[in-house]
Every structure is written in C-alpha cells, then in structure tokens.
Tab-separated table of C-alpha atoms in Angstrom:
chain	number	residue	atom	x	y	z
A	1	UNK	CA	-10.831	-10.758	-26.676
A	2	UNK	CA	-13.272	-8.156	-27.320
A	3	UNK	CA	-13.666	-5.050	-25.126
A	4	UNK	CA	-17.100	-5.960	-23.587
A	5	UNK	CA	-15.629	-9.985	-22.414
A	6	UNK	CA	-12.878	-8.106	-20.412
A	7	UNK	CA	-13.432	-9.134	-16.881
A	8	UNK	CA	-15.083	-6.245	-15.147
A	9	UNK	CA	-12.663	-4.050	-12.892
A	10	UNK	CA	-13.419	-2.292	-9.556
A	11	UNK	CA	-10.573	0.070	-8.586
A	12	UNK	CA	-11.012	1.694	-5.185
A	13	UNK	CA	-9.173	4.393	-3.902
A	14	UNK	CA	-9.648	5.728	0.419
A	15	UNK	CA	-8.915	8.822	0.890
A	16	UNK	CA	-8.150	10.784	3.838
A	17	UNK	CA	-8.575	14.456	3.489
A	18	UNK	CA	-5.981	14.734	0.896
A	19	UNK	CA	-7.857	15.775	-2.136
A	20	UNK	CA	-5.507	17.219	-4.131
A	21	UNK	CA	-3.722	13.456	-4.314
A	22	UNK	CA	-6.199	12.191	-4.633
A	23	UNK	CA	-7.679	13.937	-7.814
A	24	UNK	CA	-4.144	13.514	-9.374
A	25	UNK	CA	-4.708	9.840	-8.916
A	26	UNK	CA	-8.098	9.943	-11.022
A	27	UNK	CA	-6.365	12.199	-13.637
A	28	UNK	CA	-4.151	9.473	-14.279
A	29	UNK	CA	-6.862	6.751	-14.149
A	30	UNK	CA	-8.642	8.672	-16.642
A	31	UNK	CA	-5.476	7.619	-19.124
A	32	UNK	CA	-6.177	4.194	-18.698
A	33	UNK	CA	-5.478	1.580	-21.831
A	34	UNK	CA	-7.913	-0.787	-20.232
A	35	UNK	CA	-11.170	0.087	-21.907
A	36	UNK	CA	-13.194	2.879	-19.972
A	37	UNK	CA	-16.588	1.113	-19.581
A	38	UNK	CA	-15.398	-2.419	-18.421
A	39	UNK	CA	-13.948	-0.289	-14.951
A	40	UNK	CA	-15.290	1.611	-11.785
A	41	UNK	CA	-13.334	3.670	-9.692
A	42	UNK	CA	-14.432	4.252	-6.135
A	43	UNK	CA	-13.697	6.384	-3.368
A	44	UNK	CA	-13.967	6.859	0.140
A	45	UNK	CA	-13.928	9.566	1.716
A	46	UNK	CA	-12.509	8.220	5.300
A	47	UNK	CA	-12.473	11.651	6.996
A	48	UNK	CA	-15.105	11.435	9.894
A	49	UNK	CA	-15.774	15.612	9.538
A	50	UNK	CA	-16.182	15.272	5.737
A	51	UNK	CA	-17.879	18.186	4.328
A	52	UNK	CA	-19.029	16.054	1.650
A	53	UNK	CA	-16.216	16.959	-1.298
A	54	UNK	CA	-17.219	15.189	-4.484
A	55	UNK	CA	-13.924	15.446	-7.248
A	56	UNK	CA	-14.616	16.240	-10.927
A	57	UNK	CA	-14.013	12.920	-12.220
A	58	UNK	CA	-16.969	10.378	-12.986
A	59	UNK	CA	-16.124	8.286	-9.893
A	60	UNK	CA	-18.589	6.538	-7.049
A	61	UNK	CA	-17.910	8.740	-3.949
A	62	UNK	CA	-18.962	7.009	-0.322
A	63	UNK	CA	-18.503	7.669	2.966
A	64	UNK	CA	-16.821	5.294	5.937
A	65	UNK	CA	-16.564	7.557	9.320
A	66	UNK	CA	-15.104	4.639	11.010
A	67	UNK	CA	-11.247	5.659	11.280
A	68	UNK	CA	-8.433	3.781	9.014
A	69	UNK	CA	-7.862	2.822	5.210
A	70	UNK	CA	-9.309	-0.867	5.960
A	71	UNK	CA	-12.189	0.095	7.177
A	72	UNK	CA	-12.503	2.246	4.048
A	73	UNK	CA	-11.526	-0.235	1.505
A	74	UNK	CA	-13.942	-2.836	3.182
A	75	UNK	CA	-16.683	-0.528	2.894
A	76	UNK	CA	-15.963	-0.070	-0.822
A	77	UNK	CA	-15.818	-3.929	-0.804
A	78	UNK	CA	-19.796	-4.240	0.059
A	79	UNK	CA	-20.648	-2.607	-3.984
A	80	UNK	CA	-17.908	-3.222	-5.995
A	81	UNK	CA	-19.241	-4.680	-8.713
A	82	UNK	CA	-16.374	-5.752	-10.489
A	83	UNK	CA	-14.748	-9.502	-10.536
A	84	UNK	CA	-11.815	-7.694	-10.303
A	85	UNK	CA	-10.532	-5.501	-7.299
A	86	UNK	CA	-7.932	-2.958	-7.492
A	87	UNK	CA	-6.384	-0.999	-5.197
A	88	UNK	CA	-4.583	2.126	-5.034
A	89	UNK	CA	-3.714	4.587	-2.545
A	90	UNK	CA	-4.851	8.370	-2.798
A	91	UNK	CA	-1.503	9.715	-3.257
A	92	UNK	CA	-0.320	7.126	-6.096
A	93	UNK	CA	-0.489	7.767	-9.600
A	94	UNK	CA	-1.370	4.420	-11.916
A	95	UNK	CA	0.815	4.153	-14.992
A	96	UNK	CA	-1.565	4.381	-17.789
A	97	UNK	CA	-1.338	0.595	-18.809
A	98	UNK	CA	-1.905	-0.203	-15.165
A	99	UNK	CA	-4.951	-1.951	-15.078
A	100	UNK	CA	-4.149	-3.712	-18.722
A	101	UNK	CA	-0.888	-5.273	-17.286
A	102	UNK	CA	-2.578	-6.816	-14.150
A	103	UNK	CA	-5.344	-8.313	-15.536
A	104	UNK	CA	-3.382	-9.673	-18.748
A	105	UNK	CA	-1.121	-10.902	-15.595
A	106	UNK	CA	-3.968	-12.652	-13.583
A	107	UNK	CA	-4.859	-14.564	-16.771
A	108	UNK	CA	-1.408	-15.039	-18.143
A	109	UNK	CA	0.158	-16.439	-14.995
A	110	UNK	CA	-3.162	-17.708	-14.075
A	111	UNK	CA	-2.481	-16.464	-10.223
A	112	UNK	CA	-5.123	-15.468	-8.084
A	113	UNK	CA	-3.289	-12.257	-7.331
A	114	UNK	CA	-0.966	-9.618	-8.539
A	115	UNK	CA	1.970	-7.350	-6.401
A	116	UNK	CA	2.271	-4.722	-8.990
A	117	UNK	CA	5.510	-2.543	-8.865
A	118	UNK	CA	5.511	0.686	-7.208
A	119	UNK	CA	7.934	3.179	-8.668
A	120	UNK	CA	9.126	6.255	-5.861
A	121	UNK	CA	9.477	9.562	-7.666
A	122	UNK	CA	11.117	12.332	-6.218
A	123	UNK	CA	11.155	15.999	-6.694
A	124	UNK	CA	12.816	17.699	-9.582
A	125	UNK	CA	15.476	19.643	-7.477
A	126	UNK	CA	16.561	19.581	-3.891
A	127	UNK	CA	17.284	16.648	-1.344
A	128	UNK	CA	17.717	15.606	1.841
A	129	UNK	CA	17.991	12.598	4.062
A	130	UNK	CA	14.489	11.044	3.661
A	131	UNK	CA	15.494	10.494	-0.138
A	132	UNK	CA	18.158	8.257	0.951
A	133	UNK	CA	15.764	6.800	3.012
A	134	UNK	CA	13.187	6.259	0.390
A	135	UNK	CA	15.821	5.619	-2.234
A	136	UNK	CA	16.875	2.383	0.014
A	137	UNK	CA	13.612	1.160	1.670
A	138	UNK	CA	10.624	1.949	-0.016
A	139	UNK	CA	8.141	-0.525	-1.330
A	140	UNK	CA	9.598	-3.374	-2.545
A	141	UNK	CA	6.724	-5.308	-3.754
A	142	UNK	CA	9.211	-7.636	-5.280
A	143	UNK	CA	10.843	-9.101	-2.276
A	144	UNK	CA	7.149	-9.240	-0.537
A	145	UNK	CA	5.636	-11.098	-3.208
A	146	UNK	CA	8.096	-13.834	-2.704
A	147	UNK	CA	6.891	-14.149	0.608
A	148	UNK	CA	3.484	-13.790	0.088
A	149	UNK	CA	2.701	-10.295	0.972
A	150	UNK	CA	2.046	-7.206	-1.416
A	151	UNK	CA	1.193	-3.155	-0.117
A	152	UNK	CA	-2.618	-1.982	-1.107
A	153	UNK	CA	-0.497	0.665	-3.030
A	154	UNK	CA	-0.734	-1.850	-5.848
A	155	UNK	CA	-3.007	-5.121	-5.116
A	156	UNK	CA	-5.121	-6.414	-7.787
A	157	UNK	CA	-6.972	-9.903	-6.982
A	158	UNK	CA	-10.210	-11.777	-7.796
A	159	UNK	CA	-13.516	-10.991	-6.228
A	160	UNK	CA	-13.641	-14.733	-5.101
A	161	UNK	CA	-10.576	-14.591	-3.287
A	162	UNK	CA	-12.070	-11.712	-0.967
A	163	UNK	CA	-15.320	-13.928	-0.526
A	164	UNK	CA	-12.945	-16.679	0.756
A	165	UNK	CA	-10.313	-15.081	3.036
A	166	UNK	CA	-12.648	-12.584	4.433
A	167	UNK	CA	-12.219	-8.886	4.215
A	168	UNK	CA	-9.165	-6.779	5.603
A	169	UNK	CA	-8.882	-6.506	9.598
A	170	UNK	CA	-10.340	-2.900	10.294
A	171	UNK	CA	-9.156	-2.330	13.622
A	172	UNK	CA	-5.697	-1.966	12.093
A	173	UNK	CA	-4.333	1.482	11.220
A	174	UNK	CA	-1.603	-0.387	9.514
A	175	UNK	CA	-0.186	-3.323	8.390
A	176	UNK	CA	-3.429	-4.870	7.150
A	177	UNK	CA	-2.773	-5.251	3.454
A	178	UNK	CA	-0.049	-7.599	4.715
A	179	UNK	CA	-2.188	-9.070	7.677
A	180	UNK	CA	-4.729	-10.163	4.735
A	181	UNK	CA	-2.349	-11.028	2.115
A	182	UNK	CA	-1.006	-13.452	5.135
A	183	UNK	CA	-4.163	-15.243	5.140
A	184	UNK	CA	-4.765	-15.409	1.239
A	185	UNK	CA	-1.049	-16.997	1.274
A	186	UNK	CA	-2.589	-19.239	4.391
A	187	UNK	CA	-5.044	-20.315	2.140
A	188	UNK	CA	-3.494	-21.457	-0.725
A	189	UNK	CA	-4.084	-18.495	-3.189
A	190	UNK	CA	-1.062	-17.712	-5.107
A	191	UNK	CA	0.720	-13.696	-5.627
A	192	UNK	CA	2.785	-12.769	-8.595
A	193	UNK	CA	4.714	-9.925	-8.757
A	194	UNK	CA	4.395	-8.181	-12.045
A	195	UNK	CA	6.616	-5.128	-12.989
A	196	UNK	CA	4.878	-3.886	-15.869
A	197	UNK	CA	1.647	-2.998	-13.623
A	198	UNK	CA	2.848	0.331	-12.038
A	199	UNK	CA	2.014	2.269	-9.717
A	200	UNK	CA	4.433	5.688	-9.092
A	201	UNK	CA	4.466	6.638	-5.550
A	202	UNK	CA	5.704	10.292	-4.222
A	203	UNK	CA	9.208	10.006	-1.990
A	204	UNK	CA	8.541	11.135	1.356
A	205	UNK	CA	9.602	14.849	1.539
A	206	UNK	CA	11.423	15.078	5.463
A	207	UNK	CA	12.103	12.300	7.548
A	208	UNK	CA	9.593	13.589	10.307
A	209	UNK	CA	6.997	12.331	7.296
A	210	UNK	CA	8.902	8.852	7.291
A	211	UNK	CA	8.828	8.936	11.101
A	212	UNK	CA	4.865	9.352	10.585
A	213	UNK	CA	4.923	6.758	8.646
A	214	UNK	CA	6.999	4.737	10.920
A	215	UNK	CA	4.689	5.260	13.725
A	216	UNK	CA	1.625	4.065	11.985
A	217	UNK	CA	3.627	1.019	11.172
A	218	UNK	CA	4.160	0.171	14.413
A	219	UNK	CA	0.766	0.116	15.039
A	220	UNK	CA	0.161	-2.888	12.582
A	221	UNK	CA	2.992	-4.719	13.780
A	222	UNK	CA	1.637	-5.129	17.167
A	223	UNK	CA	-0.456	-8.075	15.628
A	224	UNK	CA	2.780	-9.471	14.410
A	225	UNK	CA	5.522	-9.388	16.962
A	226	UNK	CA	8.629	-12.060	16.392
A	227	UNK	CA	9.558	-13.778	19.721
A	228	UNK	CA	12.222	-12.065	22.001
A	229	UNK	CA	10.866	-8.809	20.249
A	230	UNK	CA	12.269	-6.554	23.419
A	231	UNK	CA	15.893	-7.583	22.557
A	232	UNK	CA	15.737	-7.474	18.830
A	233	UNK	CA	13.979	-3.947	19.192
A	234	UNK	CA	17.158	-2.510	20.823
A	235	UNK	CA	19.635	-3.978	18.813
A	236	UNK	CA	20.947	-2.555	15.467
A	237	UNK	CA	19.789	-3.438	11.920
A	238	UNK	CA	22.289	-5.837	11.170
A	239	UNK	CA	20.020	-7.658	8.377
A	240	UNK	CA	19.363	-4.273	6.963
A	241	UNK	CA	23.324	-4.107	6.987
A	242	UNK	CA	23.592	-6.668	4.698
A	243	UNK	CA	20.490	-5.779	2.723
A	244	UNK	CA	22.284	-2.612	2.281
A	245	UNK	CA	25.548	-3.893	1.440
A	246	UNK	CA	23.723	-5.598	-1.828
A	247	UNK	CA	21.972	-2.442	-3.279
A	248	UNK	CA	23.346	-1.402	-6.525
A	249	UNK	CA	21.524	1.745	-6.513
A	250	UNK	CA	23.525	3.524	-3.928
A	251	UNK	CA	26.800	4.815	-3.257
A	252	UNK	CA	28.614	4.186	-0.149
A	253	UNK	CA	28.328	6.823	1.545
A	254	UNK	CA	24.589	6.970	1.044
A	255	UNK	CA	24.784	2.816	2.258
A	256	UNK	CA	25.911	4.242	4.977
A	257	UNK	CA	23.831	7.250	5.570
A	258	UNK	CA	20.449	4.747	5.269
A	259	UNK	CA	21.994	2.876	7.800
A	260	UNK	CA	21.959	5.505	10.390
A	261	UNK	CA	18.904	6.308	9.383
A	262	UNK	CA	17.321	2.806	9.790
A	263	UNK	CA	18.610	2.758	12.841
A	264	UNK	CA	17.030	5.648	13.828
A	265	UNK	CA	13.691	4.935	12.682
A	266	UNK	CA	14.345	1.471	14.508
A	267	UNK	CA	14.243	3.426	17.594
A	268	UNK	CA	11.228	5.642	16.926
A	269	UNK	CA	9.388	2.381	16.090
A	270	UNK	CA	10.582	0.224	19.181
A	271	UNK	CA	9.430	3.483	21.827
A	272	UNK	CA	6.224	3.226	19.949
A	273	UNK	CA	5.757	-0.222	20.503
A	274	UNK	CA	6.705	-0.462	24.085
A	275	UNK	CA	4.180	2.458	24.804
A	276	UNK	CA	1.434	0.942	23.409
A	277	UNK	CA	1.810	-2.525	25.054
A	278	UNK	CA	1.881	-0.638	28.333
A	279	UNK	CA	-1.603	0.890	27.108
A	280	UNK	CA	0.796	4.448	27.476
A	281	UNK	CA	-1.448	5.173	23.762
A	282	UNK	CA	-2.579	3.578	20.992
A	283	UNK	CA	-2.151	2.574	17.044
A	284	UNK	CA	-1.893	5.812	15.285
A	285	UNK	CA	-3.462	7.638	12.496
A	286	UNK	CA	-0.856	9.780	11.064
C-alpha cells in the first residue's frame, strides 16, 4: 500500500490549560512512522478564559468554551476530516509507531475499533504512595477492551462508527469515553485491544492528584450506578483484594499498601457521590 491510499487520520488532542503537556504530546506526534501528510492533528483549547495560545507545531487549533474534554473532542468531531479518529489526551505522549500500529490493527483484525495500550511512566528518582497506586490501578485498557470499553487516552475508531452511535455525552466531566464506548459495544461494533499502539502516560505525582482524579470520576459514574450502590459504597474493596492478590508486578507489601489506598480513594469517591445526589454540588472539573 502506497503512502497516499493510507486511510486518512484525524488525531485530536483537548486541552485544558496545560500547554506545556500538551506541546510534549505534538513533539512526539511529530515522530510519527505513519506518513506525515495522510494525518491531522487537532486541538482544543477547552479553557473558557483562553488567551488564544497557538503551539509551534503545524496543528489545527479551535476553541470549545463549553466546560469538559467531551465537549471538546465533539467539537473537533464537526471538521475532522479524516476516516480515521484518534484520540489522545494532552498529557500523553504517542509512541512513535502509534498511529501505524492502530490502523495496520483496524485492517488486520478488521475491528471497528482499537483500545491501544497505555504505558505509566514515572519519574527518574523519588517515590511515594501514589506510585503504588498508579503502579496497581492505572489504565488497563486490556481488561476494558474485553468488556467493551477503552479510555480516550488511546481510542482509535472509524469515522462511520461516530456517525452511527452518535457523538460522546458532553454533559459528562467524566466517564464518557466509557459511556460511548458502551453504546458502540450496544451496537454491535467490535474493540480490540492492541499492545503495540502506545500511548505513555505520566504516573500521578501525590495522591491528592489521584484524589482529583478520583473526584472527577465520580462525576461520570453518577450515570452508571450498580443497584444497592449505598451499601457497596461503604464496604471494602474486596474484588480489588483479589485483583490485587493476582498482580505479578508487585510485592506484598506494596499489595498491601494499594489496598489501603483503594480503600481510601473508595471513600473519597463514595462522599462525592452521596453529595452530589443530594444536589450538596456537582460533577467536577479537576
């Protein structure tokens, strides 16, 4: 296949005030192997006080004031041109064969989408507890893709599948990647995970930032609460027990340690919940 019949690729990027990420994502999508002219990158700048910052890197740059990722990545969604959509998140940076290994995958597999791997780095020296955390819990695009579900830190799928399911709920802060993936998997449209099509995705540095994170979560599970969700709430992680219990990537002691910690973060989650179903606040943007 020559370079000009590769399908054409739309990769699009929100971004939230974090630049800096964000132009260390386009550095690394300017290594791409797939061919330079048969892909667009764009971004959206989803801060509603932009000042209008426009990175170095030959990208498409638009602006979506309405708050939340989904309501930037939709926007993006009304001129991509590409039969292809690919997303990333701001803070990610694409493996340089990224792009090559999820379209070979779409055609090889001949699946209407891909859940590529995202790889957690952490820093060079120093830890603390959130590395456990991270170590044990984030992203594993494996495990969703067998039931259907994939983060938009590494979602590449046809154009027509988009025109079919619809576009990705934007009143969600979070939890809408797997709120549309959901339907797609409703609809008959298959997901493959594929582990050469990385993604590498920073550990979060405290646990205040995975508490953040945690909070924004619970946000998007609102839409998705299992029956009896008061009780389970309250209770401890015993399915993350014996999740844990299975990892061969961790010693005991750190088993242990991400157990206290998922418990913890349990608890932050559950007090979120039950505040906003009082109407106490709402879905945060953290």
């Amino acid at each position: 296949m020559t370079d000009n019949r590769q399908p054409f690729v739309s990769v699009i990027i929100p971004v939230y005030r974090d630049w800096h990420k964000a132009e260390q994502c386009l550095d690394a999508l300017s290594l791409q192997t797939y061919p330079r002219d048969r892909y667009e990158i764009i971004v959206v700048d989803n801060d509603e006080k932009s000042a209008g910052y426009r990175p170095d890197f030959p990208c498409q740059v638009i602006q979506e004031p309405k708050p939340g990722s989904y309501a930037a990545r939709n926007a993006a969604l009304q001129i991509a041109k590409g039969d292809i959509l690919a997303f990333t998140d701001a803070d990610c940076l694409p493996d340089k064969h990224w792009l090559e290994a999820a379209v070979h995958c779409l055609d090889e597999r001949k699946v209407d989408r891909v859940a590529g791997h995202v790889e957690v780095f952490f820093p060079s020296s120093g830890y603390n507890l959130a590395h456990t955390y991270e170590k044990a819990f984030a992203f594993d695009q494996k495990g969703y893709a067998a039931d259907g579900h994939s983060v938009t830190a590494n979602l590449v799928t046809y154009r027509h599948v988009f025109d079919q399911v619809g576009h990705f709920n934007q009143e969600m802060m979070s939890g809408g990647d797997f709120e549309w993936n959901r339907r797609a998997t409703q609809r008959g449209f298959s997901l493959h995970y594929c582990e050469d099509s990385i993604v590498y995705h920073p550990a979060r540095a405290s646990m205040e930032e995975v508490r953040k994170k945690a909070l924004r979560v619970a946000g998007g599970e609102l839409y998705r609460l299992p029956r009896l969700w008061f009780l389970r709430g309250i209770m401890p992680p015993i399915g993350t027990a014996r999740s844990l219990a299975g990892m061969t990537n961790l010693t005991l002691l750190e088993k242990g340690v991400a157990f206290v910690l998922a418990y913890y973060i349990k608890v932050c989650k559950f007090k979120a919940i039950v505040l906003m179903k009082t109407g106490l606040s709402k879905p945060l943007r953290v």
